Amino acid sequence: APPCLRLPAASLPCTLCGADMAHISMGDIDLLHPPRELEHRRHKLKRLVQSPNSFFMDVKCPGCFSITTVFSHAQTVVLCGSCSTVLCQPTGGKARLTEGCSFRKKVE
């Protein structure tokens, strides 16, 4: 199979029956409406509709409960505006949230 149509690891559940996706053959996949798991695991530029992996999120400070908007792939340490607590630290990709911080994805 071409690399863009390879099935993901068998540990992903099927959206149709809930079992592992190892039982799905290439003839069973609708190329116009691929399963969400297959589409999500593809590279961001090889998806049917290109979409970024990054997002903005509201992070709640565990100390003062104020909410700060943070980019998911932040490249600097993000501090709380009120109490200067570290909310997240950069890694090579996605930023790592500090333990105790809760977040939710921002919607447009």
PDB file of N, CA and C in Angstrom, residues 7-102:
ATOM      1  N   LEU A   7      -2.349   1.548   7.221  1.00  0.00           N
ATOM      2  CA  LEU A   7      -3.196   1.534   8.410  1.00  0.00           C
ATOM      3  C   LEU A   7      -2.374   1.879   9.637  1.00  0.00           C
ATOM      4  N   PRO A   8      -2.983   2.530  10.628  1.00  0.00           N
ATOM      5  CA  PRO A   8      -2.262   2.835  11.859  1.00  0.00           C
ATOM      6  C   PRO A   8      -2.053   1.581  12.687  1.00  0.00           C
ATOM      7  N   ALA A   9      -1.427   1.771  13.829  1.00  0.00           N
ATOM      8  CA  ALA A   9      -1.176   0.644  14.735  1.00  0.00           C
ATOM      9  C   ALA A   9      -2.489  -0.028  15.101  1.00  0.00           C
ATOM     10  N   ALA A  10      -2.441  -1.323  15.328  1.00  0.00           N
ATOM     11  CA  ALA A  10      -3.649  -2.095  15.593  1.00  0.00           C
ATOM     12  C   ALA A  10      -4.273  -1.758  16.938  1.00  0.00           C
ATOM     13  N   SER A  11      -3.643  -0.919  17.733  1.00  0.00           N
ATOM     14  CA  SER A  11      -4.181  -0.609  19.051  1.00  0.00           C
ATOM     15  C   SER A  11      -5.319   0.403  18.990  1.00  0.00           C
ATOM     16  N   LEU A  12      -5.538   1.046  17.837  1.00  0.00           N
ATOM     17  CA  LEU A  12      -6.617   2.021  17.730  1.00  0.00           C
ATOM     18  C   LEU A  12      -7.952   1.311  17.575  1.00  0.00           C
ATOM     19  N   PRO A  13      -8.986   1.782  18.270  1.00  0.00           N
ATOM     20  CA  PRO A  13     -10.294   1.148  18.130  1.00  0.00           C
ATOM     21  C   PRO A  13     -10.993   1.594  16.848  1.00  0.00           C
ATOM     22  N   CYS A  14     -11.770   0.710  16.277  1.00  0.00           N
ATOM     23  CA  CYS A  14     -12.546   1.006  15.076  1.00  0.00           C
ATOM     24  C   CYS A  14     -13.769   1.816  15.478  1.00  0.00           C
ATOM     25  N   THR A  15     -14.144   2.820  14.673  1.00  0.00           N
ATOM     26  CA  THR A  15     -15.323   3.626  14.999  1.00  0.00           C
ATOM     27  C   THR A  15     -16.609   2.869  14.715  1.00  0.00           C
ATOM     28  N   LEU A  16     -16.541   1.822  13.898  1.00  0.00           N
ATOM     29  CA  LEU A  16     -17.745   1.088  13.551  1.00  0.00           C
ATOM     30  C   LEU A  16     -18.099   0.019  14.571  1.00  0.00           C
ATOM     31  N   CYS A  17     -17.111  -0.808  14.944  1.00  0.00           N
ATOM     32  CA  CYS A  17     -17.424  -1.931  15.825  1.00  0.00           C
ATOM     33  C   CYS A  17     -16.722  -1.854  17.178  1.00  0.00           C
ATOM     34  N   GLY A  18     -15.759  -0.947  17.361  1.00  0.00           N
ATOM     35  CA  GLY A  18     -15.068  -0.817  18.629  1.00  0.00           C
ATOM     36  C   GLY A  18     -13.871  -1.731  18.783  1.00  0.00           C
ATOM     37  N   ALA A  19     -13.692  -2.697  17.869  1.00  0.00           N
ATOM     38  CA  ALA A  19     -12.546  -3.610  17.939  1.00  0.00           C
ATOM     39  C   ALA A  19     -11.318  -2.922  17.353  1.00  0.00           C
ATOM     40  N   ASP A  20     -10.173  -3.610  17.439  1.00  0.00           N
ATOM     41  CA  ASP A  20      -8.952  -3.063  16.846  1.00  0.00           C
ATOM     42  C   ASP A  20      -9.129  -2.903  15.342  1.00  0.00           C
ATOM     43  N   MET A  21      -8.404  -1.922  14.767  1.00  0.00           N
ATOM     44  CA  MET A  21      -8.542  -1.635  13.341  1.00  0.00           C
ATOM     45  C   MET A  21      -7.740  -2.591  12.468  1.00  0.00           C
ATOM     46  N   ALA A  22      -7.133  -3.613  13.066  1.00  0.00           N
ATOM     47  CA  ALA A  22      -6.331  -4.554  12.292  1.00  0.00           C
ATOM     48  C   ALA A  22      -7.191  -5.354  11.320  1.00  0.00           C
ATOM     49  N   HIS A  23      -8.498  -5.468  11.590  1.00  0.00           N
ATOM     50  CA  HIS A  23      -9.361  -6.265  10.723  1.00  0.00           C
ATOM     51  C   HIS A  23      -9.803  -5.519   9.466  1.00  0.00           C
ATOM     52  N   ILE A  24      -9.493  -4.236   9.338  1.00  0.00           N
ATOM     53  CA  ILE A  24      -9.915  -3.448   8.179  1.00  0.00           C
ATOM     54  C   ILE A  24      -8.880  -3.588   7.072  1.00  0.00           C
ATOM     55  N   SER A  25      -9.323  -3.987   5.884  1.00  0.00           N
ATOM     56  CA  SER A  25      -8.401  -4.089   4.749  1.00  0.00           C
ATOM     57  C   SER A  25      -8.500  -2.816   3.913  1.00  0.00           C
ATOM     58  N   MET A  26      -7.579  -2.641   2.965  1.00  0.00           N
ATOM     59  CA  MET A  26      -7.537  -1.423   2.166  1.00  0.00           C
ATOM     60  C   MET A  26      -8.797  -1.250   1.326  1.00  0.00           C
ATOM     61  N   GLY A  27      -9.451  -2.335   0.928  1.00  0.00           N
ATOM     62  CA  GLY A  27     -10.675  -2.225   0.142  1.00  0.00           C
ATOM     63  C   GLY A  27     -11.854  -1.725   0.955  1.00  0.00           C
ATOM     64  N   ASP A  28     -11.757  -1.796   2.281  1.00  0.00           N
ATOM     65  CA  ASP A  28     -12.860  -1.389   3.147  1.00  0.00           C
ATOM     66  C   ASP A  28     -12.861   0.098   3.465  1.00  0.00           C
ATOM     67  N   ILE A  29     -11.799   0.827   3.098  1.00  0.00           N
ATOM     68  CA  ILE A  29     -11.694   2.233   3.476  1.00  0.00           C
ATOM     69  C   ILE A  29     -12.270   3.108   2.373  1.00  0.00           C
ATOM     70  N   ASP A  30     -13.216   3.959   2.729  1.00  0.00           N
ATOM     71  CA  ASP A  30     -13.774   4.935   1.803  1.00  0.00           C
ATOM     72  C   ASP A  30     -12.813   6.113   1.752  1.00  0.00           C
ATOM     73  N   LEU A  31     -12.194   6.350   0.602  1.00  0.00           N
ATOM     74  CA  LEU A  31     -11.174   7.391   0.501  1.00  0.00           C
ATOM     75  C   LEU A  31     -11.753   8.793   0.616  1.00  0.00           C
ATOM     76  N   LEU A  32     -13.032   8.972   0.296  1.00  0.00           N
ATOM     77  CA  LEU A  32     -13.651  10.292   0.445  1.00  0.00           C
ATOM     78  C   LEU A  32     -14.073  10.569   1.880  1.00  0.00           C
ATOM     79  N   HIS A  33     -14.358   9.521   2.628  1.00  0.00           N
ATOM     80  CA  HIS A  33     -14.777   9.668   4.023  1.00  0.00           C
ATOM     81  C   HIS A  33     -13.979   8.706   4.893  1.00  0.00           C
ATOM     82  N   PRO A  34     -12.676   8.951   5.071  1.00  0.00           N
ATOM     83  CA  PRO A  34     -11.856   8.023   5.862  1.00  0.00           C
ATOM     84  C   PRO A  34     -12.221   8.093   7.345  1.00  0.00           C
ATOM     85  N   PRO A  35     -11.946   7.031   8.088  1.00  0.00           N
ATOM     86  CA  PRO A  35     -12.206   7.057   9.531  1.00  0.00           C
ATOM     87  C   PRO A  35     -11.410   8.173  10.206  1.00  0.00           C
ATOM     88  N   ARG A  36     -11.969   8.714  11.247  1.00  0.00           N
ATOM     89  CA  ARG A  36     -11.351   9.838  11.947  1.00  0.00           C
ATOM     90  C   ARG A  36      -9.960   9.483  12.471  1.00  0.00           C
ATOM     91  N   GLU A  37      -9.775   8.242  12.941  1.00  0.00           N
ATOM     92  CA  GLU A  37      -8.472   7.830  13.472  1.00  0.00           C
ATOM     93  C   GLU A  37      -7.398   7.842  12.383  1.00  0.00           C
ATOM     94  N   LEU A  38      -7.754   7.348  11.197  1.00  0.00           N
ATOM     95  CA  LEU A  38      -6.788   7.342  10.097  1.00  0.00           C
ATOM     96  C   LEU A  38      -6.406   8.763   9.706  1.00  0.00           C
ATOM     97  N   GLU A  39      -7.385   9.624   9.635  1.00  0.00           N
ATOM     98  CA  GLU A  39      -7.146  10.999   9.205  1.00  0.00           C
ATOM     99  C   GLU A  39      -6.323  11.755  10.245  1.00  0.00           C
ATOM    100  N   HIS A  40      -6.572  11.498  11.515  1.00  0.00           N
ATOM    101  CA  HIS A  40      -5.866  12.217  12.574  1.00  0.00           C
ATOM    102  C   HIS A  40      -4.394  11.816  12.646  1.00  0.00           C
ATOM    103  N   ARG A  41      -4.081  10.566  12.335  1.00  0.00           N
ATOM    104  CA  ARG A  41      -2.703  10.089  12.445  1.00  0.00           C
ATOM    105  C   ARG A  41      -1.855  10.433  11.224  1.00  0.00           C
ATOM    106  N   ARG A  42      -2.490  10.850  10.139  1.00  0.00           N
ATOM    107  CA  ARG A  42      -1.740  11.250   8.947  1.00  0.00           C
ATOM    108  C   ARG A  42      -1.018  12.559   9.174  1.00  0.00           C
ATOM    109  N   HIS A  43       0.012  12.808   8.366  1.00  0.00           N
ATOM    110  CA  HIS A  43       0.739  14.076   8.426  1.00  0.00           C
ATOM    111  C   HIS A  43      -0.218  15.214   8.093  1.00  0.00           C
ATOM    112  N   LYS A  44      -0.012  16.370   8.696  1.00  0.00           N
ATOM    113  CA  LYS A  44      -0.944  17.489   8.549  1.00  0.00           C
ATOM    114  C   LYS A  44      -1.116  17.953   7.107  1.00  0.00           C
ATOM    115  N   LEU A  45      -0.127  17.727   6.250  1.00  0.00           N
ATOM    116  CA  LEU A  45      -0.241  18.139   4.850  1.00  0.00           C
ATOM    117  C   LEU A  45      -0.792  17.031   3.955  1.00  0.00           C
ATOM    118  N   LYS A  46      -0.846  15.782   4.453  1.00  0.00           N
ATOM    119  CA  LYS A  46      -1.331  14.665   3.646  1.00  0.00           C
ATOM    120  C   LYS A  46      -2.770  14.293   3.974  1.00  0.00           C
ATOM    121  N   ARG A  47      -3.419  15.055   4.839  1.00  0.00           N
ATOM    122  CA  ARG A  47      -4.818  14.791   5.158  1.00  0.00           C
ATOM    123  C   ARG A  47      -5.696  15.189   3.983  1.00  0.00           C
ATOM    124  N   LEU A  48      -6.911  14.669   3.961  1.00  0.00           N
ATOM    125  CA  LEU A  48      -7.854  15.001   2.904  1.00  0.00           C
ATOM    126  C   LEU A  48      -8.076  16.508   2.851  1.00  0.00           C
ATOM    127  N   VAL A  49      -8.265  17.122   4.007  1.00  0.00           N
ATOM    128  CA  VAL A  49      -8.312  18.579   4.136  1.00  0.00           C
ATOM    129  C   VAL A  49      -7.196  18.953   5.095  1.00  0.00           C
ATOM    130  N   GLN A  50      -6.255  19.765   4.634  1.00  0.00           N
ATOM    131  CA  GLN A  50      -5.108  20.118   5.461  1.00  0.00           C
ATOM    132  C   GLN A  50      -5.573  20.860   6.706  1.00  0.00           C
ATOM    133  N   SER A  51      -5.027  20.475   7.853  1.00  0.00           N
ATOM    134  CA  SER A  51      -5.354  21.154   9.104  1.00  0.00           C
ATOM    135  C   SER A  51      -4.141  21.088  10.023  1.00  0.00           C
ATOM    136  N   PRO A  52      -3.897  22.144  10.791  1.00  0.00           N
ATOM    137  CA  PRO A  52      -2.713  22.164  11.652  1.00  0.00           C
ATOM    138  C   PRO A  52      -2.882  21.261  12.871  1.00  0.00           C
ATOM    139  N   ASN A  53      -1.757  20.888  13.460  1.00  0.00           N
ATOM    140  CA  ASN A  53      -1.770  20.100  14.691  1.00  0.00           C
ATOM    141  C   ASN A  53      -1.813  20.998  15.918  1.00  0.00           C
ATOM    142  N   SER A  54      -1.538  22.280  15.735  1.00  0.00           N
ATOM    143  CA  SER A  54      -1.460  23.205  16.863  1.00  0.00           C
ATOM    144  C   SER A  54      -2.819  23.853  17.129  1.00  0.00           C
ATOM    145  N   PHE A  55      -2.957  24.421  18.324  1.00  0.00           N
ATOM    146  CA  PHE A  55      -4.202  25.063  18.721  1.00  0.00           C
ATOM    147  C   PHE A  55      -3.917  26.021  19.864  1.00  0.00           C
ATOM    148  N   PHE A  56      -4.865  26.899  20.144  1.00  0.00           N
ATOM    149  CA  PHE A  56      -4.781  27.765  21.310  1.00  0.00           C
ATOM    150  C   PHE A  56      -5.627  27.140  22.409  1.00  0.00           C
ATOM    151  N   MET A  57      -5.219  27.351  23.650  1.00  0.00           N
ATOM    152  CA  MET A  57      -5.959  26.765  24.763  1.00  0.00           C
ATOM    153  C   MET A  57      -6.014  27.744  25.923  1.00  0.00           C
ATOM    154  N   ASP A  58      -7.075  27.638  26.699  1.00  0.00           N
ATOM    155  CA  ASP A  58      -7.210  28.401  27.938  1.00  0.00           C
ATOM    156  C   ASP A  58      -6.654  27.538  29.056  1.00  0.00           C
ATOM    157  N   VAL A  59      -5.658  28.054  29.766  1.00  0.00           N
ATOM    158  CA  VAL A  59      -5.023  27.317  30.860  1.00  0.00           C
ATOM    159  C   VAL A  59      -5.393  27.990  32.170  1.00  0.00           C
ATOM    160  N   LYS A  60      -5.886  27.196  33.120  1.00  0.00           N
ATOM    161  CA  LYS A  60      -6.275  27.730  34.428  1.00  0.00           C
ATOM    162  C   LYS A  60      -5.135  27.528  35.416  1.00  0.00           C
ATOM    163  N   CYS A  61      -4.722  28.607  36.051  1.00  0.00           N
ATOM    164  CA  CYS A  61      -3.647  28.556  37.038  1.00  0.00           C
ATOM    165  C   CYS A  61      -4.145  27.814  38.280  1.00  0.00           C
ATOM    166  N   PRO A  62      -3.372  26.852  38.792  1.00  0.00           N
ATOM    167  CA  PRO A  62      -3.817  26.111  39.976  1.00  0.00           C
ATOM    168  C   PRO A  62      -3.778  26.944  41.253  1.00  0.00           C
ATOM    169  N   GLY A  63      -3.001  28.034  41.265  1.00  0.00           N
ATOM    170  CA  GLY A  63      -2.888  28.854  42.469  1.00  0.00           C
ATOM    171  C   GLY A  63      -3.983  29.895  42.592  1.00  0.00           C
ATOM    172  N   CYS A  64      -4.127  30.746  41.552  1.00  0.00           N
ATOM    173  CA  CYS A  64      -5.073  31.863  41.651  1.00  0.00           C
ATOM    174  C   CYS A  64      -6.305  31.674  40.775  1.00  0.00           C
ATOM    175  N   PHE A  65      -6.384  30.591  40.017  1.00  0.00           N
ATOM    176  CA  PHE A  65      -7.526  30.238  39.166  1.00  0.00           C
ATOM    177  C   PHE A  65      -7.805  31.254  38.059  1.00  0.00           C
ATOM    178  N   SER A  66      -6.804  32.054  37.687  1.00  0.00           N
ATOM    179  CA  SER A  66      -6.991  32.950  36.548  1.00  0.00           C
ATOM    180  C   SER A  66      -6.726  32.166  35.263  1.00  0.00           C
ATOM    181  N   ILE A  67      -7.341  32.605  34.177  1.00  0.00           N
ATOM    182  CA  ILE A  67      -7.244  31.893  32.909  1.00  0.00           C
ATOM    183  C   ILE A  67      -6.339  32.664  31.960  1.00  0.00           C
ATOM    184  N   THR A  68      -5.391  31.953  31.339  1.00  0.00           N
ATOM    185  CA  THR A  68      -4.442  32.535  30.400  1.00  0.00           C
ATOM    186  C   THR A  68      -4.535  31.773  29.087  1.00  0.00           C
ATOM    187  N   THR A  69      -4.510  32.482  27.964  1.00  0.00           N
ATOM    188  CA  THR A  69      -4.513  31.843  26.652  1.00  0.00           C
ATOM    189  C   THR A  69      -3.082  31.498  26.264  1.00  0.00           C
ATOM    190  N   VAL A  70      -2.859  30.229  25.901  1.00  0.00           N
ATOM    191  CA  VAL A  70      -1.517  29.729  25.598  1.00  0.00           C
ATOM    192  C   VAL A  70      -1.567  28.979  24.271  1.00  0.00           C
ATOM    193  N   PHE A  71      -0.522  29.123  23.458  1.00  0.00           N
ATOM    194  CA  PHE A  71      -0.387  28.365  22.216  1.00  0.00           C
ATOM    195  C   PHE A  71       0.111  26.964  22.566  1.00  0.00           C
ATOM    196  N   SER A  72      -0.433  25.946  21.910  1.00  0.00           N
ATOM    197  CA  SER A  72      -0.101  24.561  22.261  1.00  0.00           C
ATOM    198  C   SER A  72       1.364  24.218  22.027  1.00  0.00           C
ATOM    199  N   HIS A  73       2.009  24.882  21.075  1.00  0.00           N
ATOM    200  CA  HIS A  73       3.410  24.613  20.773  1.00  0.00           C
ATOM    201  C   HIS A  73       4.278  25.797  21.197  1.00  0.00           C
ATOM    202  N   ALA A  74       3.986  26.369  22.364  1.00  0.00           N
ATOM    203  CA  ALA A  74       4.726  27.539  22.854  1.00  0.00           C
ATOM    204  C   ALA A  74       6.209  27.208  22.974  1.00  0.00           C
ATOM    205  N   GLN A  75       7.057  28.155  22.579  1.00  0.00           N
ATOM    206  CA  GLN A  75       8.497  27.924  22.593  1.00  0.00           C
ATOM    207  C   GLN A  75       9.192  28.639  23.734  1.00  0.00           C
ATOM    208  N   THR A  76       8.435  29.293  24.599  1.00  0.00           N
ATOM    209  CA  THR A  76       8.993  29.947  25.781  1.00  0.00           C
ATOM    210  C   THR A  76       8.182  29.515  26.996  1.00  0.00           C
ATOM    211  N   VAL A  77       8.736  29.731  28.169  1.00  0.00           N
ATOM    212  CA  VAL A  77       8.019  29.432  29.405  1.00  0.00           C
ATOM    213  C   VAL A  77       6.885  30.444  29.544  1.00  0.00           C
ATOM    214  N   VAL A  78       5.683  29.966  29.827  1.00  0.00           N
ATOM    215  CA  VAL A  78       4.523  30.841  29.990  1.00  0.00           C
ATOM    216  C   VAL A  78       4.219  30.963  31.472  1.00  0.00           C
ATOM    217  N   LEU A  79       4.150  32.207  31.953  1.00  0.00           N
ATOM    218  CA  LEU A  79       3.871  32.482  33.361  1.00  0.00           C
ATOM    219  C   LEU A  79       2.458  33.009  33.526  1.00  0.00           C
ATOM    220  N   CYS A  80       1.890  32.797  34.701  1.00  0.00           N
ATOM    221  CA  CYS A  80       0.587  33.355  35.035  1.00  0.00           C
ATOM    222  C   CYS A  80       0.741  34.867  35.177  1.00  0.00           C
ATOM    223  N   GLY A  81      -0.201  35.631  34.648  1.00  0.00           N
ATOM    224  CA  GLY A  81      -0.125  37.087  34.717  1.00  0.00           C
ATOM    225  C   GLY A  81      -0.320  37.623  36.117  1.00  0.00           C
ATOM    226  N   SER A  82      -1.045  36.913  36.967  1.00  0.00           N
ATOM    227  CA  SER A  82      -1.345  37.395  38.315  1.00  0.00           C
ATOM    228  C   SER A  82      -0.279  37.004  39.328  1.00  0.00           C
ATOM    229  N   CYS A  83       0.020  35.711  39.393  1.00  0.00           N
ATOM    230  CA  CYS A  83       0.896  35.227  40.466  1.00  0.00           C
ATOM    231  C   CYS A  83       2.264  34.754  39.973  1.00  0.00           C
ATOM    232  N   SER A  84       2.547  34.855  38.693  1.00  0.00           N
ATOM    233  CA  SER A  84       3.839  34.470  38.095  1.00  0.00           C
ATOM    234  C   SER A  84       4.194  32.995  38.291  1.00  0.00           C
ATOM    235  N   THR A  85       3.196  32.137  38.392  1.00  0.00           N
ATOM    236  CA  THR A  85       3.421  30.695  38.443  1.00  0.00           C
ATOM    237  C   THR A  85       3.701  30.200  37.025  1.00  0.00           C
ATOM    238  N   VAL A  86       4.601  29.230  36.877  1.00  0.00           N
ATOM    239  CA  VAL A  86       4.891  28.658  35.560  1.00  0.00           C
ATOM    240  C   VAL A  86       3.711  27.789  35.136  1.00  0.00           C
ATOM    241  N   LEU A  87       3.098  28.123  33.985  1.00  0.00           N
ATOM    242  CA  LEU A  87       1.957  27.360  33.491  1.00  0.00           C
ATOM    243  C   LEU A  87       2.380  26.241  32.547  1.00  0.00           C
ATOM    244  N   CYS A  88       3.364  26.508  31.679  1.00  0.00           N
ATOM    245  CA  CYS A  88       3.841  25.456  30.781  1.00  0.00           C
ATOM    246  C   CYS A  88       5.282  25.708  30.387  1.00  0.00           C
ATOM    247  N   GLN A  89       5.956  24.622  30.037  1.00  0.00           N
ATOM    248  CA  GLN A  89       7.358  24.683  29.641  1.00  0.00           C
ATOM    249  C   GLN A  89       7.490  24.122  28.235  1.00  0.00           C
ATOM    250  N   PRO A  90       8.375  24.707  27.419  1.00  0.00           N
ATOM    251  CA  PRO A  90       8.521  24.220  26.047  1.00  0.00           C
ATOM    252  C   PRO A  90       9.248  22.876  25.991  1.00  0.00           C
ATOM    253  N   THR A  91       8.895  22.082  25.003  1.00  0.00           N
ATOM    254  CA  THR A  91       9.634  20.867  24.669  1.00  0.00           C
ATOM    255  C   THR A  91      10.005  21.031  23.201  1.00  0.00           C
ATOM    256  N   GLY A  92      10.377  19.984  22.534  1.00  0.00           N
ATOM    257  CA  GLY A  92      10.675  20.097  21.110  1.00  0.00           C
ATOM    258  C   GLY A  92       9.437  20.336  20.267  1.00  0.00           C
ATOM    259  N   GLY A  93       8.265  19.907  20.761  1.00  0.00           N
ATOM    260  CA  GLY A  93       7.013  20.056  20.011  1.00  0.00           C
ATOM    261  C   GLY A  93       5.982  20.779  20.845  1.00  0.00           C
ATOM    262  N   LYS A  94       5.023  20.019  21.368  1.00  0.00           N
ATOM    263  CA  LYS A  94       3.986  20.633  22.190  1.00  0.00           C
ATOM    264  C   LYS A  94       4.555  21.052  23.536  1.00  0.00           C
ATOM    265  N   ALA A  95       3.994  22.139  24.082  1.00  0.00           N
ATOM    266  CA  ALA A  95       4.429  22.611  25.390  1.00  0.00           C
ATOM    267  C   ALA A  95       3.889  21.672  26.467  1.00  0.00           C
ATOM    268  N   ARG A  96       4.659  21.456  27.515  1.00  0.00           N
ATOM    269  CA  ARG A  96       4.261  20.579  28.613  1.00  0.00           C
ATOM    270  C   ARG A  96       3.617  21.420  29.706  1.00  0.00           C
ATOM    271  N   LEU A  97       2.370  21.111  30.041  1.00  0.00           N
ATOM    272  CA  LEU A  97       1.678  21.842  31.104  1.00  0.00           C
ATOM    273  C   LEU A  97       2.239  21.452  32.461  1.00  0.00           C
ATOM    274  N   THR A  98       2.277  22.420  33.361  1.00  0.00           N
ATOM    275  CA  THR A  98       2.714  22.161  34.724  1.00  0.00           C
ATOM    276  C   THR A  98       1.660  21.317  35.427  1.00  0.00           C
ATOM    277  N   GLU A  99       2.089  20.458  36.320  1.00  0.00           N
ATOM    278  CA  GLU A  99       1.169  19.590  37.040  1.00  0.00           C
ATOM    279  C   GLU A  99       0.170  20.431  37.829  1.00  0.00           C
ATOM    280  N   GLY A 100      -1.095  20.087  37.732  1.00  0.00           N
ATOM    281  CA  GLY A 100      -2.145  20.820  38.429  1.00  0.00           C
ATOM    282  C   GLY A 100      -2.873  21.811  37.543  1.00  0.00           C
ATOM    283  N   CYS A 101      -2.294  22.166  36.401  1.00  0.00           N
ATOM    284  CA  CYS A 101      -2.946  23.091  35.465  1.00  0.00           C
ATOM    285  C   CYS A 101      -3.986  22.329  34.650  1.00  0.00           C
ATOM    286  N   SER A 102      -5.142  22.944  34.476  1.00  0.00           N
ATOM    287  CA  SER A 102      -6.155  22.358  33.603  1.00  0.00           C
ATOM    288  C   SER A 102      -6.296  23.243  32.374  1.00  0.00           C
TER     289      SER A 102
END
